[in-house]
PDB file of C-alpha atoms in Angstrom:
ATOM      1  CA  MET P   1       0.000   0.000   0.000  1.00  0.00           C
ATOM      2  CA  ALA P   2       1.329   3.441  -0.869  1.00  0.00           C
ATOM      3  CA  ASN P   3       0.914   6.121   1.760  1.00  0.00           C
ATOM      4  CA  SER P   4       2.460   9.407   2.708  1.00  0.00           C
ATOM      5  CA  SER P   5       2.891  11.239   5.988  1.00  0.00           C
ATOM      6  CA  VAL P   6       3.391  14.918   6.763  1.00  0.00           C
ATOM      7  CA  LYS P   7       3.472  16.679  10.108  1.00  0.00           C
ATOM      8  CA  ILE P   8       2.126  20.211   9.769  1.00  0.00           C
ATOM      9  CA  ILE P   9       0.934  21.241  13.208  1.00  0.00           C
ATOM     10  CA  ASP P  10       4.116  22.731  14.603  1.00  0.00           C
ATOM     11  CA  ALA P  11       4.509  25.232  17.466  1.00  0.00           C
ATOM     12  CA  GLU P  12       3.851  28.250  15.226  1.00  0.00           C
ATOM     13  CA  VAL P  13       0.646  26.755  13.845  1.00  0.00           C
ATOM     14  CA  ARG P  14      -0.517  25.843  17.381  1.00  0.00           C
ATOM     15  CA  GLN P  15       0.114  29.434  18.474  1.00  0.00           C
ATOM     16  CA  LYS P  16      -1.945  30.789  15.578  1.00  0.00           C
ATOM     17  CA  LEU P  17      -4.767  28.373  16.328  1.00  0.00           C
ATOM     18  CA  THR P  18      -4.774  29.489  19.955  1.00  0.00           C
ATOM     19  CA  ALA P  19      -4.839  33.131  18.826  1.00  0.00           C
ATOM     20  CA  LEU P  20      -7.909  32.305  16.751  1.00  0.00           C
ATOM     21  CA  GLY P  21      -9.549  31.160  19.963  1.00  0.00           C
ATOM     22  CA  LEU P  22      -9.695  27.573  18.882  1.00  0.00           C
ATOM     23  CA  LYS P  23     -10.087  25.360  21.918  1.00  0.00           C
ATOM     24  CA  SER P  24     -11.199  22.173  20.223  1.00  0.00           C
ATOM     25  CA  SER P  25      -9.222  19.993  17.882  1.00  0.00           C
ATOM     26  CA  SER P  26     -12.379  18.916  16.056  1.00  0.00           C
ATOM     27  CA  ALA P  27     -12.352  21.974  13.783  1.00  0.00           C
ATOM     28  CA  VAL P  28      -8.690  21.353  12.956  1.00  0.00           C
ATOM     29  CA  ALA P  29      -9.426  17.692  12.256  1.00  0.00           C
ATOM     30  CA  LYS P  30     -12.280  18.642   9.936  1.00  0.00           C
ATOM     31  CA  ALA P  31     -10.097  21.161   8.062  1.00  0.00           C
ATOM     32  CA  LEU P  32      -7.222  18.680   7.765  1.00  0.00           C
ATOM     33  CA  PHE P  33      -9.586  16.016   6.439  1.00  0.00           C
ATOM     34  CA  ALA P  34     -10.955  18.420   3.812  1.00  0.00           C
ATOM     35  CA  GLU P  35      -7.426  19.250   2.633  1.00  0.00           C
ATOM     36  CA  ALA P  36      -6.474  15.562   2.568  1.00  0.00           C
ATOM     37  CA  GLU P  37      -9.478  14.866   0.346  1.00  0.00           C
ATOM     38  CA  ILE P  38      -8.208  17.494  -2.121  1.00  0.00           C
ATOM     39  CA  ILE P  39      -4.713  15.977  -2.077  1.00  0.00           C
ATOM     40  CA  MET P  40      -6.235  12.539  -2.598  1.00  0.00           C
ATOM     41  CA  GLY P  41      -8.071  13.829  -5.666  1.00  0.00           C
ATOM     42  CA  VAL P  42      -4.851  15.194  -7.156  1.00  0.00           C
ATOM     43  CA  SER P  43      -3.136  11.867  -6.472  1.00  0.00           C
ATOM     44  CA  ALA P  44      -5.991   9.924  -8.065  1.00  0.00           C
ATOM     45  CA  ASP P  45      -5.779  12.111 -11.182  1.00  0.00           C
ATOM     46  CA  ARG P  46      -2.058  11.296 -11.448  1.00  0.00           C
ATOM     47  CA  THR P  47      -2.445   7.552 -10.862  1.00  0.00           C
ATOM     48  CA  PRO P  48      -1.443   5.383 -13.817  1.00  0.00           C
ATOM     49  CA  ARG P  49      -4.536   3.559 -15.006  1.00  0.00           C
ATOM     50  CA  LYS P  50      -5.538   0.828 -17.364  1.00  0.00           C
ATOM     51  CA  LEU P  51      -8.873  -0.164 -15.847  1.00  0.00           C
ATOM     52  CA  GLY P  52      -9.109   2.478 -13.101  1.00  0.00           C
ATOM     53  CA  ALA P  53      -8.986   0.075 -10.159  1.00  0.00           C
ATOM     54  CA  LEU P  54      -5.865   1.614  -8.618  1.00  0.00           C
ATOM     55  CA  LYS P  55      -7.198   5.141  -9.081  1.00  0.00           C
ATOM     56  CA  GLY P  56     -10.427   4.078  -7.393  1.00  0.00           C
ATOM     57  CA  SER P  57      -8.596   2.509  -4.443  1.00  0.00           C
ATOM     58  CA  HIS P  58      -7.650   5.893  -2.930  1.00  0.00           C
ATOM     59  CA  VAL P  59      -9.064   6.356   0.573  1.00  0.00           C
ATOM     60  CA  THR P  60      -8.767   9.201   3.057  1.00  0.00           C
ATOM     61  CA  THR P  61      -9.216   7.990   6.629  1.00  0.00           C
ATOM     62  CA  GLN P  62     -11.294   9.875   9.145  1.00  0.00           C
ATOM     63  CA  PRO P  63      -9.173  12.020  11.482  1.00  0.00           C
ATOM     64  CA  GLN P  64      -7.720  10.266  14.511  1.00  0.00           C
ATOM     65  CA  VAL P  65      -7.108  12.590  17.464  1.00  0.00           C
ATOM     66  CA  LYS P  66      -4.597  11.437  20.071  1.00  0.00           C
ATOM     67  CA  ASN P  67      -3.631  13.968  22.729  1.00  0.00           C
ATOM     68  CA  ARG P  68      -2.652  17.023  20.675  1.00  0.00           C
ATOM     69  CA  ASP P  69      -1.895  15.113  17.463  1.00  0.00           C
ATOM     70  CA  ILE P  70      -4.335  14.761  14.593  1.00  0.00           C
ATOM     71  CA  GLU P  71      -3.723  12.130  11.955  1.00  0.00           C
ATOM     72  CA  VAL P  72      -5.389  11.704   8.583  1.00  0.00           C
ATOM     73  CA  LYS P  73      -4.068   9.096   6.174  1.00  0.00           C
ATOM     74  CA  ILE P  74      -4.349   8.893   2.430  1.00  0.00           C
ATOM     75  CA  GLU P  75      -4.008   5.274   1.397  1.00  0.00           C
ATOM     76  CA  VAL P  76      -3.844   3.723  -2.030  1.00  0.00           C
ATOM     77  CA  GLY P  77      -4.091   0.064  -2.882  1.00  0.00           C
ATOM     78  CA  GLY P  78      -4.843  -2.123   0.074  1.00  0.00           C
ATOM     79  CA  PRO P  79      -5.787  -5.783  -0.291  1.00  0.00           C
ATOM     80  CA  SER P  80      -7.782  -5.182  -3.485  1.00  0.00           C
ATOM     81  CA  GLU P  81      -4.859  -3.551  -5.319  1.00  0.00           C
ATOM     82  CA  PRO P  82      -1.646  -5.001  -3.801  1.00  0.00           C
ATOM     83  CA  TYR P  83       0.518  -3.690  -6.665  1.00  0.00           C
ATOM     84  CA  ALA P  84       0.001  -0.023  -5.645  1.00  0.00           C
ATOM     85  CA  LEU P  85       3.443   0.338  -4.086  1.00  0.00           C
ATOM     86  CA  ILE P  86       5.176  -1.094  -7.150  1.00  0.00           C
ATOM     87  CA  VAL P  87       3.307   1.254  -9.505  1.00  0.00           C
ATOM     88  CA  HIS P  88       3.967   4.205  -7.176  1.00  0.00           C
ATOM     89  CA  GLU P  89       7.707   3.568  -6.862  1.00  0.00           C
ATOM     90  CA  ASP P  90       8.660   2.365 -10.367  1.00  0.00           C
ATOM     91  CA  LEU P  91      10.277   5.418 -11.957  1.00  0.00           C
ATOM     92  CA  LYS P  92      11.171   3.469 -15.106  1.00  0.00           C
ATOM     93  CA  ALA P  93       7.632   2.323 -15.903  1.00  0.00           C
ATOM     94  CA  ARG P  94       5.982   3.789 -18.972  1.00  0.00           C
ATOM     95  CA  HIS P  95       2.410   4.958 -18.445  1.00  0.00           C
ATOM     96  CA  GLY P  96       1.547   6.136 -21.952  1.00  0.00           C
ATOM     97  CA  VAL P  97      -1.236   4.926 -24.217  1.00  0.00           C
ATOM     98  CA  GLU P  98       1.246   2.906 -26.251  1.00  0.00           C
ATOM     99  CA  HIS P  99       1.702   0.740 -23.127  1.00  0.00           C
ATOM    100  CA  GLY P 100      -2.020   0.307 -22.479  1.00  0.00           C
ATOM    101  CA  PHE P 101      -2.335   3.121 -19.922  1.00  0.00           C
ATOM    102  CA  GLN P 102      -4.528   6.204 -19.956  1.00  0.00           C
ATOM    103  CA  GLY P 103      -1.779   8.392 -18.533  1.00  0.00           C
ATOM    104  CA  GLY P 104      -0.486   8.861 -15.023  1.00  0.00           C
ATOM    105  CA  GLN P 105       2.891   8.920 -13.350  1.00  0.00           C
ATOM    106  CA  ALA P 106       5.022   7.231 -10.719  1.00  0.00           C
ATOM    107  CA  LYS P 107       5.081   8.877  -7.279  1.00  0.00           C
ATOM    108  CA  PHE P 108       1.471   9.989  -7.822  1.00  0.00           C
ATOM    109  CA  LEU P 109       0.678  10.245  -4.092  1.00  0.00           C
ATOM    110  CA  GLU P 110       4.068  11.512  -2.971  1.00  0.00           C
ATOM    111  CA  SER P 111       4.111  14.306  -5.550  1.00  0.00           C
ATOM    112  CA  ALA P 112       0.589  15.432  -4.608  1.00  0.00           C
ATOM    113  CA  VAL P 113       1.529  15.585  -0.911  1.00  0.00           C
ATOM    114  CA  LEU P 114       4.840  17.359  -1.505  1.00  0.00           C
ATOM    115  CA  GLU P 115       3.163  20.015  -3.657  1.00  0.00           C
ATOM    116  CA  ALA P 116       0.521  20.647  -0.994  1.00  0.00           C
ATOM    117  CA  VAL P 117       2.860  20.926   1.998  1.00  0.00           C
ATOM    118  CA  PRO P 118       4.184  24.492   1.511  1.00  0.00           C
ATOM    119  CA  THR P 119       0.703  26.041   1.739  1.00  0.00           C
ATOM    120  CA  LEU P 120      -1.141  23.396   3.744  1.00  0.00           C
ATOM    121  CA  ALA P 121      -0.992  25.139   7.129  1.00  0.00           C
ATOM    122  CA  SER P 122      -2.237  28.422   5.669  1.00  0.00           C
ATOM    123  CA  ARG P 123      -5.107  26.675   3.847  1.00  0.00           C
ATOM    124  CA  ILE P 124      -6.102  24.976   7.090  1.00  0.00           C
ATOM    125  CA  ALA P 125      -5.960  28.351   8.872  1.00  0.00           C
ATOM    126  CA  ILE P 126      -8.275  29.842   6.226  1.00  0.00           C
ATOM    127  CA  ARG P 127     -10.739  27.011   6.738  1.00  0.00           C
ATOM    128  CA  LEU P 128     -10.601  27.575  10.509  1.00  0.00           C
ATOM    129  CA  ARG P 129     -11.185  31.323  10.158  1.00  0.00           C
ATOM    130  CA  GLU P 130     -14.221  30.578   7.985  1.00  0.00           C
ATOM    131  CA  THR P 131     -15.467  28.149  10.632  1.00  0.00           C
ATOM    132  CA  LEU P 132     -15.089  30.701  13.414  1.00  0.00           C
ATOM    133  CA  LEU P 133     -16.775  33.571  11.564  1.00  0.00           C
TER     134      LEU P 133
END
């Protein structure tokens, strides 16, 4: 199974959330889940596909809150598509129509996550401001 992990709630983000008057982690969890769903969609669009099964295997888990940590996972593959990790990691694979694919790329999930990271905290903050207004 291909998955990716990013820690975005650092001390500065916590301070900003406190300044917004946010006392509950549920709003943060909801905002993080919404952003993860967007990232998942980008990843699915980049997934190499012949029949679409791997693209359709993307799942975003519900937020898990433990102490002050909030975790949302984007998973691809699972038992129904055990080859997800191979497709994700194979940089030499050809995903063009001449090879029976309808496009896509290796590192489909990783690239979607890495592109989202630089602005993820600010997008979550915007969602939280909208929630509090």
